[in-house]
mmCIF file of N, CA, C and O in Angstrom:
data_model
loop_
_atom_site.group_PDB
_atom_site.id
_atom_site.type_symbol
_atom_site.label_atom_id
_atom_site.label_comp_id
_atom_site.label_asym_id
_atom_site.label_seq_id
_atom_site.Cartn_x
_atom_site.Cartn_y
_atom_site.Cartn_z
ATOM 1 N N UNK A 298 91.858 81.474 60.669
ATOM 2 C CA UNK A 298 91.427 81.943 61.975
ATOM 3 C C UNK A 298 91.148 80.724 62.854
ATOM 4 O O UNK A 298 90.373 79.859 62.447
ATOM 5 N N UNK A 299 91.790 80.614 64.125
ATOM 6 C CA UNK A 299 91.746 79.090 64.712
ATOM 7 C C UNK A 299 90.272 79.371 65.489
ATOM 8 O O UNK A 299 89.821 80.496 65.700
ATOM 9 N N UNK A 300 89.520 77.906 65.925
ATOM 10 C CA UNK A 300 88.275 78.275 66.074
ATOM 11 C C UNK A 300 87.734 78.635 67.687
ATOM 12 O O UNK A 300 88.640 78.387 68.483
ATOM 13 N N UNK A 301 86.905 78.981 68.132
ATOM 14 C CA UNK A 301 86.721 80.105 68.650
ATOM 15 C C UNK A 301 86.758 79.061 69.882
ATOM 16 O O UNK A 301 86.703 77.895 69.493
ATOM 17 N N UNK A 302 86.864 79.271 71.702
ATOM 18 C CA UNK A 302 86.931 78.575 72.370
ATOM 19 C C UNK A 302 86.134 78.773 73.454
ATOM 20 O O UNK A 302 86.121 79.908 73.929
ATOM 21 N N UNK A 303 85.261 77.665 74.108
ATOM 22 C CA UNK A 303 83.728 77.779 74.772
ATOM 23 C C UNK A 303 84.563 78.819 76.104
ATOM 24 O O UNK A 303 85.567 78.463 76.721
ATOM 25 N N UNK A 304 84.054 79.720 76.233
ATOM 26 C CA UNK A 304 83.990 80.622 77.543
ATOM 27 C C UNK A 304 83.382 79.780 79.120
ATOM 28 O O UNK A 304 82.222 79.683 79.521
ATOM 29 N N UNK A 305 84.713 79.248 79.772
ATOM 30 C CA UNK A 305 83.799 79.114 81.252
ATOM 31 C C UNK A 305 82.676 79.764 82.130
ATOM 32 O O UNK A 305 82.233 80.905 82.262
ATOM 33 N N UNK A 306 82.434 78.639 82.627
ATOM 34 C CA UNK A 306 81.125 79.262 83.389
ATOM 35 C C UNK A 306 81.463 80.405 84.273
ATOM 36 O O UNK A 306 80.608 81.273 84.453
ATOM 37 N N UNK A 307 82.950 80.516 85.001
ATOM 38 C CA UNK A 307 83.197 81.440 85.306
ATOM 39 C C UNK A 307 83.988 83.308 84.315
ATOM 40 O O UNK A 307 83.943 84.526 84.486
ATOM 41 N N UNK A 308 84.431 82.567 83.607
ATOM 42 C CA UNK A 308 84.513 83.816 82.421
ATOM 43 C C UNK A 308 82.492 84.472 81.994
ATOM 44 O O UNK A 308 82.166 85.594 81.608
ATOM 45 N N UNK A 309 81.834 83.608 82.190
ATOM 46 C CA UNK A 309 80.917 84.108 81.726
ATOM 47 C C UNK A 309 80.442 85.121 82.739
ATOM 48 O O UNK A 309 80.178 86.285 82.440
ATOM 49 N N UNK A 310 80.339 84.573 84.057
ATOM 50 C CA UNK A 310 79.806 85.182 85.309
ATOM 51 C C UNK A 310 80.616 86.764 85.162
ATOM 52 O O UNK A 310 79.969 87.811 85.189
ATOM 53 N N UNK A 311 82.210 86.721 84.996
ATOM 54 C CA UNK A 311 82.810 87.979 85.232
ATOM 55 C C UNK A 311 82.430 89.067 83.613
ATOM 56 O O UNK A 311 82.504 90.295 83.566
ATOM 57 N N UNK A 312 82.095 88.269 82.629
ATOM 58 C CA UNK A 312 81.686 89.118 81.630
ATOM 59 C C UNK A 312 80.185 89.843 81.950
ATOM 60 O O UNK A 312 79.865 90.970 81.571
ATOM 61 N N UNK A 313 79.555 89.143 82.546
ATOM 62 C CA UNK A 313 77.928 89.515 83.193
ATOM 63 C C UNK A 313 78.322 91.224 84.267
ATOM 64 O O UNK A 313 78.084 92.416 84.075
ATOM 65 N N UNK A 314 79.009 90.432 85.367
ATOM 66 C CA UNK A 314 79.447 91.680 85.979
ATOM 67 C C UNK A 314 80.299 92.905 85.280
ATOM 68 O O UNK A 314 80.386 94.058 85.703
ATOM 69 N N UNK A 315 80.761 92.482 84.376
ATOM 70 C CA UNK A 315 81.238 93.949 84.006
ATOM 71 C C UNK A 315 80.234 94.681 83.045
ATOM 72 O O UNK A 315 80.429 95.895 83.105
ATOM 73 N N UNK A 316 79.401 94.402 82.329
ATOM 74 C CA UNK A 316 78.248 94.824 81.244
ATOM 75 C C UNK A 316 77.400 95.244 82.827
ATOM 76 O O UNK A 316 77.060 96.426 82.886
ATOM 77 N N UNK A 317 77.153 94.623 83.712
ATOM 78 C CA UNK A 317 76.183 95.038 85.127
ATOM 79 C C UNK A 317 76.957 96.659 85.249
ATOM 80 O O UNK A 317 76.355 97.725 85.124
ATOM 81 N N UNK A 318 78.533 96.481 85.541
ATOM 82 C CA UNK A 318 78.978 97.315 86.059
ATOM 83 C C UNK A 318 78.829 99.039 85.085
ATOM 84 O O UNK A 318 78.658 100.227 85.359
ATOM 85 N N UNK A 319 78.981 98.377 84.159
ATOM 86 C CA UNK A 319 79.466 99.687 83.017
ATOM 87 C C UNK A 319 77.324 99.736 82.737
ATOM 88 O O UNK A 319 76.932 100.478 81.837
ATOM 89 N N UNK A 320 76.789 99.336 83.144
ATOM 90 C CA UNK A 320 75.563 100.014 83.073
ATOM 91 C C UNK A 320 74.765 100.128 84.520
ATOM 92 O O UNK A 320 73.661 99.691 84.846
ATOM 93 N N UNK A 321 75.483 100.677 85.058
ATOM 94 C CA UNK A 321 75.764 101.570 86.456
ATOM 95 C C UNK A 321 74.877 100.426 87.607
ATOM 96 O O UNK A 321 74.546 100.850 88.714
ATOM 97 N N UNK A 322 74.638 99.322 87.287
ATOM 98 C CA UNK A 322 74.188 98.130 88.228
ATOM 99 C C UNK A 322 75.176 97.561 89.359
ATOM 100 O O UNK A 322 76.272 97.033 89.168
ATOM 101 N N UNK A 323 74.528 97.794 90.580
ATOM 102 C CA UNK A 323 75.303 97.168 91.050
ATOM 103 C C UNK A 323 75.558 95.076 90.951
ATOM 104 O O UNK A 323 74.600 94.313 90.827
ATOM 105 N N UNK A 324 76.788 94.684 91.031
ATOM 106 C CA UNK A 324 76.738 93.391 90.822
ATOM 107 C C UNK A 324 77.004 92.576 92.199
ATOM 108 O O UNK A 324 76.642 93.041 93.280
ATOM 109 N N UNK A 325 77.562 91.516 92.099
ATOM 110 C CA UNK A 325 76.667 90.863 93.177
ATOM 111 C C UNK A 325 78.364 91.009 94.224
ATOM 112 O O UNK A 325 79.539 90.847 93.894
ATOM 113 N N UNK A 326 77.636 91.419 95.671
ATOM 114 C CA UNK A 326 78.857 91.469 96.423
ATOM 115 C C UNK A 326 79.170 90.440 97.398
ATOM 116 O O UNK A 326 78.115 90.245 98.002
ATOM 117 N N UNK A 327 80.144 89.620 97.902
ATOM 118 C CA UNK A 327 80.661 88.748 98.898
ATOM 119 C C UNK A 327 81.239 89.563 100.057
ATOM 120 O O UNK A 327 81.649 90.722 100.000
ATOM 121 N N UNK A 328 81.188 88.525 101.411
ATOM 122 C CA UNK A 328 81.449 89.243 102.421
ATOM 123 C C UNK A 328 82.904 88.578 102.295
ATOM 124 O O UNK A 328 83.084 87.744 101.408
ATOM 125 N N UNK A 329 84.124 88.991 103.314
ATOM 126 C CA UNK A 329 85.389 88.380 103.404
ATOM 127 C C UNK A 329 84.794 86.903 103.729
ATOM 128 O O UNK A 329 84.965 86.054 102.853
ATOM 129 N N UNK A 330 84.190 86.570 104.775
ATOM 130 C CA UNK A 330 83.784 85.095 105.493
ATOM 131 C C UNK A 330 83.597 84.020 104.049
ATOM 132 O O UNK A 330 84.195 82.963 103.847
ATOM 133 N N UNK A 331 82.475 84.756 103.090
ATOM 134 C CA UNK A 331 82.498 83.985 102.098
ATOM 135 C C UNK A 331 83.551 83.537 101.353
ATOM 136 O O UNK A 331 83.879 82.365 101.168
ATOM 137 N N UNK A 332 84.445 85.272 100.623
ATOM 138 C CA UNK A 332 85.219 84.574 100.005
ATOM 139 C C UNK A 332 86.025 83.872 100.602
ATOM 140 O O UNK A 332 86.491 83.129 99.738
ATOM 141 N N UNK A 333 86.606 83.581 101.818
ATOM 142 C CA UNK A 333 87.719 82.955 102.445
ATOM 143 C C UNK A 333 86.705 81.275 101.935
ATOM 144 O O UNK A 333 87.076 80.626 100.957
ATOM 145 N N UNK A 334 85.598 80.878 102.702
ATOM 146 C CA UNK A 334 85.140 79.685 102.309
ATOM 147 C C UNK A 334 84.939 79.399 100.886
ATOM 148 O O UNK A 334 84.919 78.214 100.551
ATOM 149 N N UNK A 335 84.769 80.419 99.895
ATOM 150 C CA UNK A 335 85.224 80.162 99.116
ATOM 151 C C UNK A 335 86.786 79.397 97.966
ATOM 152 O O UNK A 335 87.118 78.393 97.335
ATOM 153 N N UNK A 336 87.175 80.540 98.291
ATOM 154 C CA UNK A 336 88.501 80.282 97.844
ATOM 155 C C UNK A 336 89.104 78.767 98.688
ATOM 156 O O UNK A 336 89.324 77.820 97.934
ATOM 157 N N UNK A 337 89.373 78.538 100.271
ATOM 158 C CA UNK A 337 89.531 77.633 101.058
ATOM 159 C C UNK A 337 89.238 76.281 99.770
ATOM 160 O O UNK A 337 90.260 75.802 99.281
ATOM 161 N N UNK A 338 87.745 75.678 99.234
ATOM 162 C CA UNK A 338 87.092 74.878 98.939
ATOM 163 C C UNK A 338 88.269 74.830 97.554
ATOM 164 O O UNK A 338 89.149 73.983 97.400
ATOM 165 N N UNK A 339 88.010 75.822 96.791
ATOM 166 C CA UNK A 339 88.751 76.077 95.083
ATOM 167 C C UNK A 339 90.351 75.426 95.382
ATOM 168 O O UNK A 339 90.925 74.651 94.617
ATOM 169 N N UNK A 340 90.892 75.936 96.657
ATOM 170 C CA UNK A 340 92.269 75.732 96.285
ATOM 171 C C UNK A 340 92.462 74.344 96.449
ATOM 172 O O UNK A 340 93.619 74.001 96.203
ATOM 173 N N UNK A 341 91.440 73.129 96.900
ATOM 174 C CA UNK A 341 91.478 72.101 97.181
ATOM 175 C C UNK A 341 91.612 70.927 95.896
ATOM 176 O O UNK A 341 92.200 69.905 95.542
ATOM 177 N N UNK A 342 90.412 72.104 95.449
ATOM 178 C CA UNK A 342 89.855 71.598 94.099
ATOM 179 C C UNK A 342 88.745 70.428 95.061
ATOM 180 O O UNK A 342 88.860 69.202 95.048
ATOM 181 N N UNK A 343 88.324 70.750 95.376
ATOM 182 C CA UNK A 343 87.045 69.610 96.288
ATOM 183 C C UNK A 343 85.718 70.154 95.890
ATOM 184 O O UNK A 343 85.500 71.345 95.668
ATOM 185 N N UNK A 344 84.547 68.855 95.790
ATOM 186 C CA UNK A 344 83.491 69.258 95.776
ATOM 187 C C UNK A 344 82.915 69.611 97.201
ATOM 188 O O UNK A 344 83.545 69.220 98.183
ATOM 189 N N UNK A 345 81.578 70.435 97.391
ATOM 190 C CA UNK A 345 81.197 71.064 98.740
ATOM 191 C C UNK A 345 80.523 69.525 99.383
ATOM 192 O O UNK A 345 79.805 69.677 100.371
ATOM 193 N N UNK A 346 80.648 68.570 99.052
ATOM 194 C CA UNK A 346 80.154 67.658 99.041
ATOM 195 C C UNK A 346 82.192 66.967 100.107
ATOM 196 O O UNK A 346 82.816 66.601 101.103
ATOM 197 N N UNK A 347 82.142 67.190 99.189
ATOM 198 C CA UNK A 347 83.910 66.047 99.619
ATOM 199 C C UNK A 347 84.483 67.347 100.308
ATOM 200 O O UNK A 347 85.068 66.834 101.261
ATOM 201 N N UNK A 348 84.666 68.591 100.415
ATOM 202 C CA UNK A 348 85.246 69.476 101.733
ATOM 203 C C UNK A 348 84.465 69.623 103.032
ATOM 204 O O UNK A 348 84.852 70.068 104.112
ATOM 205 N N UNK A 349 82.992 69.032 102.591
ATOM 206 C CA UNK A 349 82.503 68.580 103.974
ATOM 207 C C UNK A 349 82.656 67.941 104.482
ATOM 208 O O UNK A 349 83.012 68.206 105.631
ATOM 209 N N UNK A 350 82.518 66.534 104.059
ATOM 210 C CA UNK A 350 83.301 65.643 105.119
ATOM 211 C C UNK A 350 84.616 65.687 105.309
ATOM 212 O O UNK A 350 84.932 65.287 106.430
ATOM 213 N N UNK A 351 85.598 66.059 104.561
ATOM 214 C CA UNK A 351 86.719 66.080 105.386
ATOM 215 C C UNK A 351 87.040 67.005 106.117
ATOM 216 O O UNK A 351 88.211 67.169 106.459
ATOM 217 N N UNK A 352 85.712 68.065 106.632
ATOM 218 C CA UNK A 352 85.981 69.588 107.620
ATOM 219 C C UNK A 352 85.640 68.613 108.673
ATOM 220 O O UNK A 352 86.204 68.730 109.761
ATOM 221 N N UNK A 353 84.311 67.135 108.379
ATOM 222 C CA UNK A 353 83.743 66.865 109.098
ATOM 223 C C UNK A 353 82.556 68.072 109.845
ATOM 224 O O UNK A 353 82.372 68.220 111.053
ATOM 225 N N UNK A 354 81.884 68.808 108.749
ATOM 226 C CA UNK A 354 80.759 69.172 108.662
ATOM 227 C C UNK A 354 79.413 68.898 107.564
ATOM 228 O O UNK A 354 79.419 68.124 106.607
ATOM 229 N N UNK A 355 78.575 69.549 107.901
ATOM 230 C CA UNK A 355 77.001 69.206 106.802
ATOM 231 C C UNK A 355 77.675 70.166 105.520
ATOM 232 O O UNK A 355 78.579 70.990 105.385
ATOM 233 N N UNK A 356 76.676 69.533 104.727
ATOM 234 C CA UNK A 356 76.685 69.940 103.295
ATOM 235 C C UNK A 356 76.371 71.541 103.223
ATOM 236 O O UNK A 356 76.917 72.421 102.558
ATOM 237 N N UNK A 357 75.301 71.594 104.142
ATOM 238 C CA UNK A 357 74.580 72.345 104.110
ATOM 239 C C UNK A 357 75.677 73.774 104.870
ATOM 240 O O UNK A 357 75.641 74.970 104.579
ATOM 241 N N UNK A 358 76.408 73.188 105.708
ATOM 242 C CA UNK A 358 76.767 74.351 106.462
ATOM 243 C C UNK A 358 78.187 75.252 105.462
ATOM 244 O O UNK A 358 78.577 76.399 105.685
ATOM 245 N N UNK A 359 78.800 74.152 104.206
ATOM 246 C CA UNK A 359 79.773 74.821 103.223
ATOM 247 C C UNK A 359 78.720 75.638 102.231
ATOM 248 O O UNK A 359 79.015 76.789 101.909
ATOM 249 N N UNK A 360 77.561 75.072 101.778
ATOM 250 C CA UNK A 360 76.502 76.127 101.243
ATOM 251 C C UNK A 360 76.388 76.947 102.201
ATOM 252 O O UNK A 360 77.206 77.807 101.873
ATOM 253 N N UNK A 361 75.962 77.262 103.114
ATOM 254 C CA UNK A 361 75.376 78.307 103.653
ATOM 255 C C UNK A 361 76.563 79.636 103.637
ATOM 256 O O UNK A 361 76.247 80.809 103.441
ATOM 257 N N UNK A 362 78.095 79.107 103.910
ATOM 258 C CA UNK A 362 79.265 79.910 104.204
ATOM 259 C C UNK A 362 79.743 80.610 102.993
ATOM 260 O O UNK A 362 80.265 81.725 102.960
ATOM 261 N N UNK A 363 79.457 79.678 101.827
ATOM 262 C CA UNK A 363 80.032 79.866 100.477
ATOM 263 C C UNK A 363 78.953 81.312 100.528
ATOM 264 O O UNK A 363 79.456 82.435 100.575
ATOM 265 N N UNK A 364 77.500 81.121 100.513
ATOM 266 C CA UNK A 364 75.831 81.684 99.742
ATOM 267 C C UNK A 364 75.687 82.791 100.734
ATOM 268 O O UNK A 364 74.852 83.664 100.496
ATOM 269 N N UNK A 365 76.466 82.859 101.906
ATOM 270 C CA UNK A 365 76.679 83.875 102.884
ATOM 271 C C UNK A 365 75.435 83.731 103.921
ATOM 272 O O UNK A 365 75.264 84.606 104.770
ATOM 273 N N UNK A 366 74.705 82.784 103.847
ATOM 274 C CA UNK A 366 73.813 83.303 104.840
ATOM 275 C C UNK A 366 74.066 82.702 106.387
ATOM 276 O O UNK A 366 73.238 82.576 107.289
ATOM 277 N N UNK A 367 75.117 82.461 106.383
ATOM 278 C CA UNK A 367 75.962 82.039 107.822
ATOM 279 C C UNK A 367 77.671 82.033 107.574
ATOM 280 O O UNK A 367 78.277 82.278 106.531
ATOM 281 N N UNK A 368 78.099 81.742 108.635
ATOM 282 C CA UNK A 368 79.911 82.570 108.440
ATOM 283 C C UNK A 368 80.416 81.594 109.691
ATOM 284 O O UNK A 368 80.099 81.398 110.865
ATOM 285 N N UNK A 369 81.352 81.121 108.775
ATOM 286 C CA UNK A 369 81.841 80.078 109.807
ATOM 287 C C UNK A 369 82.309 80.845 111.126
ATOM 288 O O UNK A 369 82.127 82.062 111.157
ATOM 289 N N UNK A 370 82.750 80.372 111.935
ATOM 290 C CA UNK A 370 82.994 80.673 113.536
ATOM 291 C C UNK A 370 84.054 79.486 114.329
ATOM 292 O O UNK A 370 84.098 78.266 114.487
ATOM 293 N N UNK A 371 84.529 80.217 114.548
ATOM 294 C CA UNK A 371 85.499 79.248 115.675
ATOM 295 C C UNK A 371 86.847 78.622 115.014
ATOM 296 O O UNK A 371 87.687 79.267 114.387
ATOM 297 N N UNK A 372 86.873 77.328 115.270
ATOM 298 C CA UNK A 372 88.086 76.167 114.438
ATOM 299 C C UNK A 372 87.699 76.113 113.235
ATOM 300 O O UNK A 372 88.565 75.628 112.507
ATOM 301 N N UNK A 373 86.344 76.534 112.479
ATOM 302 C CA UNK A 373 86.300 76.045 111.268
ATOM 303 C C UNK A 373 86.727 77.079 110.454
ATOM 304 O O UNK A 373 87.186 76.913 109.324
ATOM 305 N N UNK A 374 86.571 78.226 111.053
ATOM 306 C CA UNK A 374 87.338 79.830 110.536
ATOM 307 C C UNK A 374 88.932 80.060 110.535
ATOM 308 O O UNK A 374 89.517 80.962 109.934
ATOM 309 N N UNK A 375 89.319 79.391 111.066
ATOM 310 C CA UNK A 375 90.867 79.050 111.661
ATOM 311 C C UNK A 375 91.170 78.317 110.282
ATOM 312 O O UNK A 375 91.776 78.779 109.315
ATOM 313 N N UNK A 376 90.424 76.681 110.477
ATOM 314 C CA UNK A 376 91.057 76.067 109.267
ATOM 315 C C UNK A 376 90.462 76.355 107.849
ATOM 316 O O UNK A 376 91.009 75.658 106.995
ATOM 317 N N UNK A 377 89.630 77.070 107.430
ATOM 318 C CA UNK A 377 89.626 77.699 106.646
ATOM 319 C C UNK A 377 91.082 78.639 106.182
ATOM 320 O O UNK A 377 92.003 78.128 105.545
ATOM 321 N N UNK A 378 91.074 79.677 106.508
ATOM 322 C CA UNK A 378 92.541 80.095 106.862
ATOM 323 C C UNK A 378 93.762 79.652 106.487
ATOM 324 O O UNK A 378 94.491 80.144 105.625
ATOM 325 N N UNK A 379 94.007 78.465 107.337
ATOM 326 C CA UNK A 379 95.250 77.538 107.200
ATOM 327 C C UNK A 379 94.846 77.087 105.784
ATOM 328 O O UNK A 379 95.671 77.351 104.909
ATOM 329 N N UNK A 380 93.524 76.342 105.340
ATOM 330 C CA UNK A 380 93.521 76.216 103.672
ATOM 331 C C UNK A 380 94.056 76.681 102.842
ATOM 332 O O UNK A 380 94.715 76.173 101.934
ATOM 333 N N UNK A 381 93.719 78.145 103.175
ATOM 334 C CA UNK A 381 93.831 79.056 102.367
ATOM 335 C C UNK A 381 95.134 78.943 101.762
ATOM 336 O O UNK A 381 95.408 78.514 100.641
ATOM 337 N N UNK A 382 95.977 79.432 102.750
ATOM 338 C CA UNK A 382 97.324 79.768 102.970
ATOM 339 C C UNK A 382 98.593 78.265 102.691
ATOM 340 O O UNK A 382 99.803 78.176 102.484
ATOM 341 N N UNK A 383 97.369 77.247 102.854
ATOM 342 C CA UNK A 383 98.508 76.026 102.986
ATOM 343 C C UNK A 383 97.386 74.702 102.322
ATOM 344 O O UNK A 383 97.055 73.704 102.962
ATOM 345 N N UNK A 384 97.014 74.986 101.111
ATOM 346 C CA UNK A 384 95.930 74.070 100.414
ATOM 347 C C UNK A 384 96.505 72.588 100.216
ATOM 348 O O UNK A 384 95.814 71.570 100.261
ATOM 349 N N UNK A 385 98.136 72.646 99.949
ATOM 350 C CA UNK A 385 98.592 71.305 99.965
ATOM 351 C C UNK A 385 98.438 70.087 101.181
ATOM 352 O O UNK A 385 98.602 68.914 100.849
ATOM 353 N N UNK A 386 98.229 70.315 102.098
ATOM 354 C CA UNK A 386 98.195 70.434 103.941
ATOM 355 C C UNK A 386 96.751 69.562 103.399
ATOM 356 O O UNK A 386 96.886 68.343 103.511
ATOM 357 N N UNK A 387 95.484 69.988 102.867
ATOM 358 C CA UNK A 387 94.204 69.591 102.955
ATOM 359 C C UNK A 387 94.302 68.684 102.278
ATOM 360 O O UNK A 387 93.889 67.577 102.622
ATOM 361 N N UNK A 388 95.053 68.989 100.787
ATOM 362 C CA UNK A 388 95.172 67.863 99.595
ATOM 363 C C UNK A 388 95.644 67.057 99.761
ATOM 364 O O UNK A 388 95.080 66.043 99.348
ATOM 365 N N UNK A 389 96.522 66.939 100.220
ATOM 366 C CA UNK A 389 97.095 65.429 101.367
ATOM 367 C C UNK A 389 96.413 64.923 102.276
ATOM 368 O O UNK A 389 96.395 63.735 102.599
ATOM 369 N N UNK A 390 95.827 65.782 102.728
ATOM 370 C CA UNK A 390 94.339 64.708 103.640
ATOM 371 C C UNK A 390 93.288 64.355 102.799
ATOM 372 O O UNK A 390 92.599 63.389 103.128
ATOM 373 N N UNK A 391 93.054 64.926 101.832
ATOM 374 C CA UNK A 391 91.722 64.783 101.276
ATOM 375 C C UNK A 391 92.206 63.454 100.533
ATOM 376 O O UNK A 391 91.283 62.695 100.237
ATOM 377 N N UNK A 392 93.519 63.032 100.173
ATOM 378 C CA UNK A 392 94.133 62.003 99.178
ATOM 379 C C UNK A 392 93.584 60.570 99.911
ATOM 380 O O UNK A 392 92.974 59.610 99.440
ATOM 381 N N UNK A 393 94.219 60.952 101.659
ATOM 382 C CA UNK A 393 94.248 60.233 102.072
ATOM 383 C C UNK A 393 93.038 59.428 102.513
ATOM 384 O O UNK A 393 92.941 58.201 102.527
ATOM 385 N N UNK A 394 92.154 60.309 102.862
ATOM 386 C CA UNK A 394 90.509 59.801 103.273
ATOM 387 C C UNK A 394 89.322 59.745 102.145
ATOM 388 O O UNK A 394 88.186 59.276 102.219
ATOM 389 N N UNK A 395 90.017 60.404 101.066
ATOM 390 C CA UNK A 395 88.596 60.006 100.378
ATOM 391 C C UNK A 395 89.391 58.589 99.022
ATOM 392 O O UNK A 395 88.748 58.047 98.123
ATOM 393 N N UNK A 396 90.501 58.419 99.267
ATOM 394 C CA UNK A 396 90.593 56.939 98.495
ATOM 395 C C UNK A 396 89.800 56.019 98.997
ATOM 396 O O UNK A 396 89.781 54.888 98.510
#
């Protein structure tokens, strides 16, 4: 039997929500705004630390978008977006400015 293999932090989170779910709990919900800043950050593979400065915003304001308690607005909702959709586009900038 080959030996057993550590479960990510995110496999763990989605095993939590489904034991929440199947014992009629609700689990934890995201607004679209989040997941878009979400996902945006993941497809970079960037820390909220290193997709801030290269949004050329605070630390604080990719926490707040990710944790939902603010939602980006304007150009930063736009390039969010374009991330999304075109992550290579960032990864080539991010190559370029954070060497």
């Amino acid at each position: 039997m080959p030996g057993k293999r550590k479960m990510t932090a995110e496999g763990v989170e989605l095993l939590q929500a489904v034991k929440q779910m199947k014992a009629g709990k609700k689990g934890r919900v995201y607004t679209p705004e989040q997941l878009l800043a979400i996902f945006a950050r993941q497809s970079v593979k960037l820390t909220q630390r290193q997709f801030a400065r290269l949004l050329n915003v605070s630390v604080d304001s990719v926490q707040d978008w990710e944790q939902g308690r603010r939602s980006p607005r304007g150009a930063a909702k736009t390039v969010l977006r374009v991330v999304t959709s075109y992550p290579e586009v960032l990864q080539e900038l991010s190559q370029k400015s954070l060497v």
